[in-house]
Coordinates of N, CA, C and O in Angstrom, one line a residue:
M1 N 0.8 -1.2 0.0 CA 0.0 0.0 0.0 C 0.9 1.2 0.0 O 1.7 1.4 0.9
P2 N 0.7 2.1 -1.0 CA 1.6 3.3 -1.1 C 1.3 4.3 0.1 O 0.2 4.4 0.5
S3 N 2.4 5.0 0.5 CA 2.3 6.0 1.5 C 1.6 7.2 1.0 O 1.9 7.6 -0.2
S4 N 0.8 7.9 1.8 CA 0.2 9.1 1.3 C 1.1 10.3 1.7 O 0.7 11.4 1.3
K5 N 2.2 10.1 2.4 CA 3.1 11.2 2.7 C 4.0 11.5 1.6 O 4.5 10.6 0.9
L6 N 4.3 12.8 1.3 CA 5.3 13.2 0.4 C 6.7 13.0 1.0 O 7.0 13.7 2.0
R7 N 7.5 12.1 0.4 CA 8.8 11.8 1.0 C 9.8 12.8 0.4 O 9.9 13.0 -0.8
T8 N 10.6 13.4 1.3 CA 11.5 14.5 1.0 C 13.0 14.2 1.4 O 13.2 13.7 2.5
V9 N 13.9 14.6 0.5 CA 15.3 14.5 0.8 C 15.8 16.0 0.8 O 15.5 16.7 -0.1
I10 N 16.6 16.3 1.8 CA 17.2 17.7 1.9 C 18.7 17.6 1.8 O 19.3 16.8 2.5
A11 N 19.3 18.4 1.0 CA 20.8 18.4 0.7 C 21.4 19.8 0.9 O 21.1 20.7 0.1
S12 N 22.2 19.9 1.9 CA 23.0 21.1 2.1 C 24.2 20.7 3.0 O 24.1 19.9 3.8
E13 N 25.3 21.4 2.7 CA 26.5 21.1 3.5 C 26.4 21.6 4.9 O 27.1 21.2 5.8
H14 N 25.5 22.5 5.2 CA 25.3 23.2 6.5 C 24.3 22.4 7.3 O 23.1 22.4 7.0
A15 N 24.8 21.8 8.4 CA 23.9 21.0 9.3 C 22.7 21.9 9.8 O 21.6 21.4 9.9
A16 N 23.0 23.1 10.2 CA 22.0 24.0 10.8 C 20.9 24.3 9.8 O 19.7 24.3 10.1
L17 N 21.3 24.4 8.5 CA 20.3 24.7 7.5 C 19.5 23.4 7.2 O 18.2 23.5 7.0
R18 N 20.1 22.3 7.2 CA 19.4 21.0 7.0 C 18.4 20.8 8.1 O 17.2 20.5 7.9
H19 N 18.8 21.1 9.3 CA 17.9 21.0 10.5 C 16.7 22.0 10.4 O 15.5 21.6 10.6
L20 N 17.0 23.2 10.0 CA 15.9 24.2 9.9 C 14.9 23.8 8.8 O 13.7 23.8 9.0
L21 N 15.5 23.4 7.6 CA 14.6 23.0 6.5 C 13.8 21.8 6.9 O 12.6 21.7 6.5
T22 N 14.3 20.9 7.6 CA 13.6 19.7 8.0 C 12.4 20.1 8.9 O 11.3 19.6 8.7
K23 N 12.6 21.0 9.8 CA 11.5 21.5 10.7 C 10.5 22.2 9.9 O 9.3 22.0 10.1
V24 N 10.9 23.0 9.0 CA 9.9 23.8 8.1 C 9.1 22.8 7.3 O 7.9 22.9 7.2
V25 N 9.8 21.9 6.6 CA 9.1 21.0 5.7 C 8.2 20.1 6.4 O 7.0 19.8 6.0
E26 N 8.6 19.6 7.6 CA 7.7 18.6 8.3 C 6.6 19.3 9.0 O 5.7 18.6 9.5
K27 N 6.5 20.6 9.0 CA 5.3 21.3 9.5 C 4.2 21.3 8.5 O 3.0 21.5 8.9
E28 N 4.5 21.0 7.3 CA 3.5 20.8 6.3 C 2.8 19.5 6.4 O 3.5 18.4 6.5
P29 N 1.5 19.5 6.4 CA 0.7 18.2 6.6 C 1.1 17.3 5.4 O 1.1 17.7 4.2
G30 N 1.3 16.0 5.7 CA 1.5 15.0 4.6 C 2.9 15.0 4.0 O 3.1 14.5 3.0
V31 N 3.9 15.7 4.7 CA 5.3 15.7 4.2 C 6.2 15.2 5.3 O 6.0 15.5 6.4
V32 N 7.1 14.4 4.9 CA 8.1 13.8 5.8 C 9.5 13.8 5.2 O 9.6 13.6 4.0
V33 N 10.5 14.2 6.0 CA 11.9 14.1 5.5 C 12.4 12.7 5.8 O 12.4 12.3 6.9
V34 N 12.8 12.1 4.7 CA 13.3 10.7 4.8 C 14.8 10.6 4.7 O 15.4 9.5 5.0
G35 N 15.5 11.7 4.4 CA 17.0 11.7 4.4 C 17.6 13.1 4.2 O 16.9 14.0 3.7
Q36 N 18.8 13.2 4.7 CA 19.6 14.4 4.7 C 20.9 14.1 4.1 O 21.5 13.1 4.5
A37 N 21.5 15.0 3.3 CA 22.8 14.8 2.7 C 23.6 16.1 2.9 O 23.1 17.2 2.7
E38 N 24.9 15.9 3.1 CA 25.8 17.0 3.3 C 26.7 17.3 2.1 O 27.4 18.3 2.0
N39 N 26.6 16.4 1.0 CA 27.3 16.7 -0.2 C 26.6 16.0 -1.4 O 25.6 15.3 -1.2
A40 N 27.1 16.3 -2.6 CA 26.4 15.9 -3.8 C 26.4 14.3 -3.9 O 25.4 13.7 -4.3
I41 N 27.5 13.7 -3.6 CA 27.5 12.2 -3.7 C 26.5 11.6 -2.8 O 25.7 10.7 -3.2
R42 N 26.4 12.1 -1.5 CA 25.4 11.5 -0.6 C 24.0 11.8 -1.1 O 23.1 11.0 -1.0
A43 N 23.7 13.0 -1.6 CA 22.4 13.4 -2.1 C 22.0 12.5 -3.2 O 20.8 12.0 -3.2
L44 N 22.8 12.2 -4.2 CA 22.5 11.3 -5.3 C 22.3 9.9 -4.8 O 21.3 9.2 -5.2
S45 N 23.1 9.5 -3.9 CA 22.9 8.1 -3.3 C 21.6 8.0 -2.6 O 20.8 7.0 -2.8
L46 N 21.2 9.0 -1.8 CA 19.9 8.9 -1.1 C 18.8 9.0 -2.0 O 17.8 8.3 -1.9
A47 N 18.9 9.9 -3.1 CA 17.8 10.0 -4.0 C 17.6 8.6 -4.8 O 16.4 8.2 -5.0
R48 N 18.7 8.0 -5.1 CA 18.6 6.7 -5.8 C 18.0 5.6 -5.0 O 17.2 4.8 -5.4
S49 N 18.4 5.6 -3.7 CA 17.9 4.5 -2.8 C 16.5 4.8 -2.2 O 15.7 3.9 -2.1
L50 N 16.2 6.0 -1.9 CA 15.0 6.4 -1.2 C 13.9 6.8 -2.1 O 12.7 6.7 -1.8
R51 N 14.2 7.2 -3.4 CA 13.2 7.6 -4.4 C 12.2 8.6 -3.8 O 11.0 8.3 -3.8
P52 N 12.7 9.7 -3.4 CA 11.8 10.7 -2.8 C 10.8 11.4 -3.8 O 11.1 11.3 -5.0
D53 N 9.8 11.9 -3.3 CA 8.8 12.7 -4.1 C 9.4 14.1 -4.4 O 9.1 14.7 -5.4
I54 N 10.1 14.6 -3.4 CA 10.7 16.0 -3.4 C 12.2 15.9 -3.0 O 12.5 15.2 -2.0
A55 N 13.0 16.7 -3.6 CA 14.4 16.9 -3.2 C 14.6 18.4 -3.1 O 14.4 19.1 -4.1
V56 N 15.1 18.8 -2.0 CA 15.5 20.2 -1.7 C 17.0 20.2 -1.7 O 17.6 19.6 -0.9
V57 N 17.6 20.9 -2.7 CA 19.0 20.9 -2.9 C 19.6 22.3 -2.9 O 19.1 23.2 -3.6
D58 N 20.6 22.5 -2.0 CA 21.3 23.8 -1.9 C 22.1 24.0 -3.1 O 22.9 23.1 -3.5
S59 N 22.0 25.1 -3.8 CA 22.8 25.4 -5.0 C 24.3 25.4 -4.8 O 25.0 25.1 -5.7
Q60 N 24.7 25.6 -3.6 CA 26.1 25.6 -3.2 C 26.6 24.3 -2.6 O 27.6 24.2 -2.0
L61 N 25.8 23.2 -2.9 CA 26.2 21.9 -2.3 C 27.5 21.5 -2.9 O 27.8 21.5 -4.1
P62 N 28.5 21.1 -2.0 CA 29.8 20.7 -2.5 C 29.8 19.3 -3.0 O 28.9 18.4 -2.6
H63 N 30.6 19.0 -4.0 CA 30.8 17.7 -4.5 C 32.2 17.2 -3.9 O 33.1 18.0 -3.9
T64 N 32.2 16.1 -3.3 CA 33.5 15.6 -2.6 C 33.9 14.3 -3.2 O 33.1 13.5 -3.7
V65 N 35.2 14.0 -3.0 CA 35.7 12.7 -3.5 C 36.5 12.1 -2.4 O 37.3 12.8 -1.7
G66 N 36.4 10.8 -2.2 CA 37.2 10.0 -1.3 C 37.1 10.5 0.2 O 36.2 11.2 0.6
L67 N 38.0 9.9 1.0 CA 37.9 10.2 2.4 C 38.4 11.5 2.8 O 38.2 12.1 3.9
D68 N 39.2 12.2 1.9 CA 39.8 13.5 2.2 C 38.8 14.6 1.9 O 39.1 15.8 2.2
A69 N 37.7 14.3 1.3 CA 36.6 15.3 1.1 C 37.1 16.5 0.3 O 36.9 17.7 0.7
V70 N 37.8 16.3 -0.8 CA 38.3 17.3 -1.6 C 37.2 17.9 -2.5 O 36.5 17.1 -3.2
R71 N 36.9 19.2 -2.4 CA 35.9 19.8 -3.2 C 36.3 19.9 -4.6 O 37.3 20.4 -5.0
L72 N 35.4 19.4 -5.5 CA 35.6 19.4 -6.9 C 34.9 20.6 -7.6 O 35.4 21.1 -8.6
S73 N 33.8 21.0 -7.0 CA 33.0 22.0 -7.7 C 32.1 22.7 -6.6 O 31.6 22.1 -5.7
R74 N 31.8 24.0 -6.9 CA 30.8 24.7 -6.0 C 29.5 24.9 -6.8 O 28.6 25.5 -6.3
I75 N 29.4 24.3 -8.0 CA 28.2 24.4 -8.7 C 27.5 23.0 -8.8 O 26.5 22.8 -9.5
S76 N 28.0 22.1 -8.0 CA 27.4 20.8 -8.0 C 26.0 20.7 -7.5 O 25.3 19.7 -7.7
G77 N 25.5 21.7 -6.8 CA 24.1 21.7 -6.4 C 23.2 21.7 -7.6 O 22.3 20.9 -7.6
L78 N 23.5 22.5 -8.6 CA 22.8 22.5 -9.8 C 22.9 21.2 -10.5 O 21.9 20.6 -11.0
D79 N 24.2 20.7 -10.6 CA 24.4 19.4 -11.2 C 23.6 18.3 -10.5 O 23.0 17.4 -11.2
T80 N 23.6 18.3 -9.2 CA 22.9 17.3 -8.4 C 21.4 17.4 -8.7 O 20.7 16.4 -8.9
A81 N 20.9 18.6 -8.7 CA 19.4 18.8 -8.9 C 19.1 18.3 -10.3 O 18.0 17.6 -10.5
M82 N 19.9 18.6 -11.3 CA 19.6 18.1 -12.7 C 19.7 16.6 -12.7 O 18.8 15.9 -13.4
D83 N 20.7 16.0 -12.1 CA 20.8 14.5 -12.1 C 19.6 13.8 -11.4 O 19.1 12.8 -11.9
I84 N 19.1 14.4 -10.3 CA 18.0 13.8 -9.6 C 16.8 13.9 -10.5 O 16.0 13.0 -10.7
S85 N 16.6 15.1 -11.2 CA 15.5 15.3 -12.1 C 15.5 14.3 -13.2 O 14.4 13.8 -13.6
Q86 N 16.7 14.0 -13.8 CA 16.8 13.0 -14.9 C 16.5 11.6 -14.4 O 15.9 10.8 -15.1
E87 N 17.1 11.2 -13.3 CA 17.0 9.9 -12.8 C 15.6 9.6 -12.2 O 15.1 8.4 -12.2
L88 N 15.0 10.6 -11.6 CA 13.6 10.4 -11.0 C 12.7 11.5 -11.6 O 12.4 12.5 -11.0
P89 N 12.2 11.2 -12.8 CA 11.4 12.2 -13.5 C 10.1 12.6 -12.8 O 9.6 13.7 -13.0
K90 N 9.6 11.8 -11.9 CA 8.4 12.1 -11.2 C 8.7 12.9 -9.9 O 7.7 13.5 -9.4
A91 N 9.9 13.0 -9.5 CA 10.3 13.8 -8.3 C 10.3 15.3 -8.7 O 10.6 15.7 -9.8
R92 N 9.9 16.1 -7.7 CA 10.0 17.5 -7.8 C 11.3 18.0 -7.1 O 11.5 17.6 -6.0
V93 N 12.1 18.7 -7.8 CA 13.4 19.2 -7.3 C 13.3 20.7 -7.0 O 13.0 21.4 -7.9
I94 N 13.7 21.1 -5.8 CA 13.7 22.5 -5.5 C 15.2 22.9 -5.3 O 15.8 22.3 -4.4
L95 N 15.7 23.8 -6.1 CA 17.1 24.3 -5.9 C 17.1 25.5 -5.2 O 16.4 26.5 -5.6
L96 N 17.7 25.5 -4.0 CA 17.8 26.7 -3.2 C 19.0 27.6 -3.6 O 20.1 27.2 -3.6
A97 N 18.7 28.8 -4.1 CA 19.7 29.8 -4.4 C 19.9 30.7 -3.2 O 19.2 31.7 -3.1
N98 N 20.9 30.3 -2.4 CA 21.0 31.0 -1.1 C 22.3 31.8 -1.1 O 23.0 31.9 -0.1
F99 N 22.6 32.5 -2.2 CA 23.8 33.3 -2.2 C 23.7 34.4 -1.2 O 22.6 35.0 -1.1
N100 N 24.7 34.7 -0.5 CA 24.7 35.7 0.6 C 23.6 35.5 1.6 O 23.1 36.5 2.1
L101 N 23.3 34.3 1.9 CA 22.3 34.0 2.9 C 22.9 33.5 4.2 O 23.9 32.8 4.2
A102 N 22.4 33.9 5.3 CA 22.9 33.5 6.6 C 21.7 33.2 7.5 O 20.6 33.6 7.2
M103 N 22.0 32.5 8.6 CA 20.9 32.2 9.5 C 21.3 32.7 10.9 O 22.5 32.6 11.2
Y104 N 20.4 33.2 11.6 CA 20.7 33.6 13.0 C 19.4 33.3 13.8 O 18.4 33.1 13.3
R105 N 19.6 33.4 15.1 CA 18.5 33.2 16.1 C 18.3 34.5 16.8 O 19.2 35.2 17.2
E106 N 17.0 34.8 17.1 CA 16.7 36.0 17.9 C 15.5 35.7 18.7 O 14.7 34.8 18.4
K107 N 15.4 36.4 19.9 CA 14.3 36.2 20.7 C 13.0 36.7 20.1 O 13.0 37.8 19.6
G108 N 12.0 35.8 20.0 CA 10.7 36.2 19.5 C 9.9 36.9 20.5 O 10.3 37.0 21.7
P109 N 8.6 37.2 20.1 CA 7.7 37.9 21.0 C 7.4 37.1 22.3 O 7.1 37.7 23.3
D110 N 7.4 35.8 22.2 CA 7.1 34.9 23.3 C 8.3 34.6 24.2 O 8.2 33.9 25.1
G111 N 9.5 35.2 23.8 CA 10.7 35.0 24.6 C 11.5 33.8 24.2 O 12.6 33.6 24.7
N112 N 11.0 33.0 23.2 CA 11.8 31.9 22.7 C 12.6 32.3 21.6 O 12.3 33.2 20.8
D113 N 13.7 31.5 21.4 CA 14.6 31.7 20.2 C 13.8 31.4 19.0 O 13.2 30.3 18.9
E114 N 13.9 32.2 17.9 CA 13.3 31.9 16.6 C 14.4 32.0 15.6 O 15.2 33.0 15.6
P115 N 14.4 31.0 14.6 CA 15.4 31.1 13.6 C 15.0 32.1 12.5 O 13.8 32.3 12.2
Y116 N 15.9 32.8 11.9 CA 15.7 33.8 10.8 C 16.7 33.5 9.7 O 17.9 33.1 10.0
L117 N 16.3 33.6 8.5 CA 17.2 33.6 7.4 C 17.2 35.0 6.8 O 16.2 35.7 6.7
Y118 N 18.4 35.4 6.4 CA 18.5 36.8 5.8 C 19.5 36.8 4.7 O 20.5 36.1 4.7
S119 N 19.3 37.7 3.8 CA 20.3 38.0 2.8 C 20.6 39.5 2.9 O 20.2 40.2 3.8
Q120 N 21.3 40.0 2.0 CA 21.7 41.4 2.1 C 20.5 42.3 1.9 O 20.5 43.5 2.4
T121 N 19.4 41.9 1.3 CA 18.3 42.8 1.0 C 17.0 42.4 1.7 O 16.1 43.2 1.8
T122 N 16.9 41.2 2.2 CA 15.6 40.8 2.8 C 15.8 40.0 4.1 O 16.9 39.5 4.4
V123 N 14.8 40.0 4.9 CA 14.7 39.3 6.2 C 13.4 38.5 6.1 O 12.4 39.1 5.8
A124 N 13.5 37.2 6.4 CA 12.2 36.4 6.5 C 12.2 35.6 7.8 O 13.2 35.0 8.1
R125 N 11.1 35.7 8.5 CA 10.9 34.9 9.7 C 10.4 33.6 9.3 O 9.4 33.5 8.6
I126 N 11.0 32.5 9.8 CA 10.5 31.2 9.5 C 10.1 30.6 10.8 O 10.9 30.2 11.7
P127 N 8.8 30.4 11.0 CA 8.3 29.8 12.3 C 8.6 28.3 12.3 O 8.3 27.6 11.3
V128 N 9.2 27.8 13.3 CA 9.5 26.4 13.5 C 9.0 25.9 14.8 O 8.9 26.6 15.7

């Protein structure tokens, strides 16, 4: 019996961003994160094995080789998104273009820490 939940894989080299995106994605009804990847090789491996409905890929995702984690490219996020789209044509791939993007925490109106993403020109509050 097929699952009614949309299965999602999140790929970013930044653990804090993967964590934040997981919380945001899983707040949506019927969506579950089934895997997280820190580089392009892991993202492709997870996509091939887990066959997600959705893949969220950081455009700056590094591609690494071997145990020494040598970066080959800083555009491999786009390459990874394209590869997932080609190999899993039914999957929806979201490419995050987060140039000049940073994350910080600030006290919200209720006194709890709230995560924020910001770029040079915009600020967006993301409730988690």
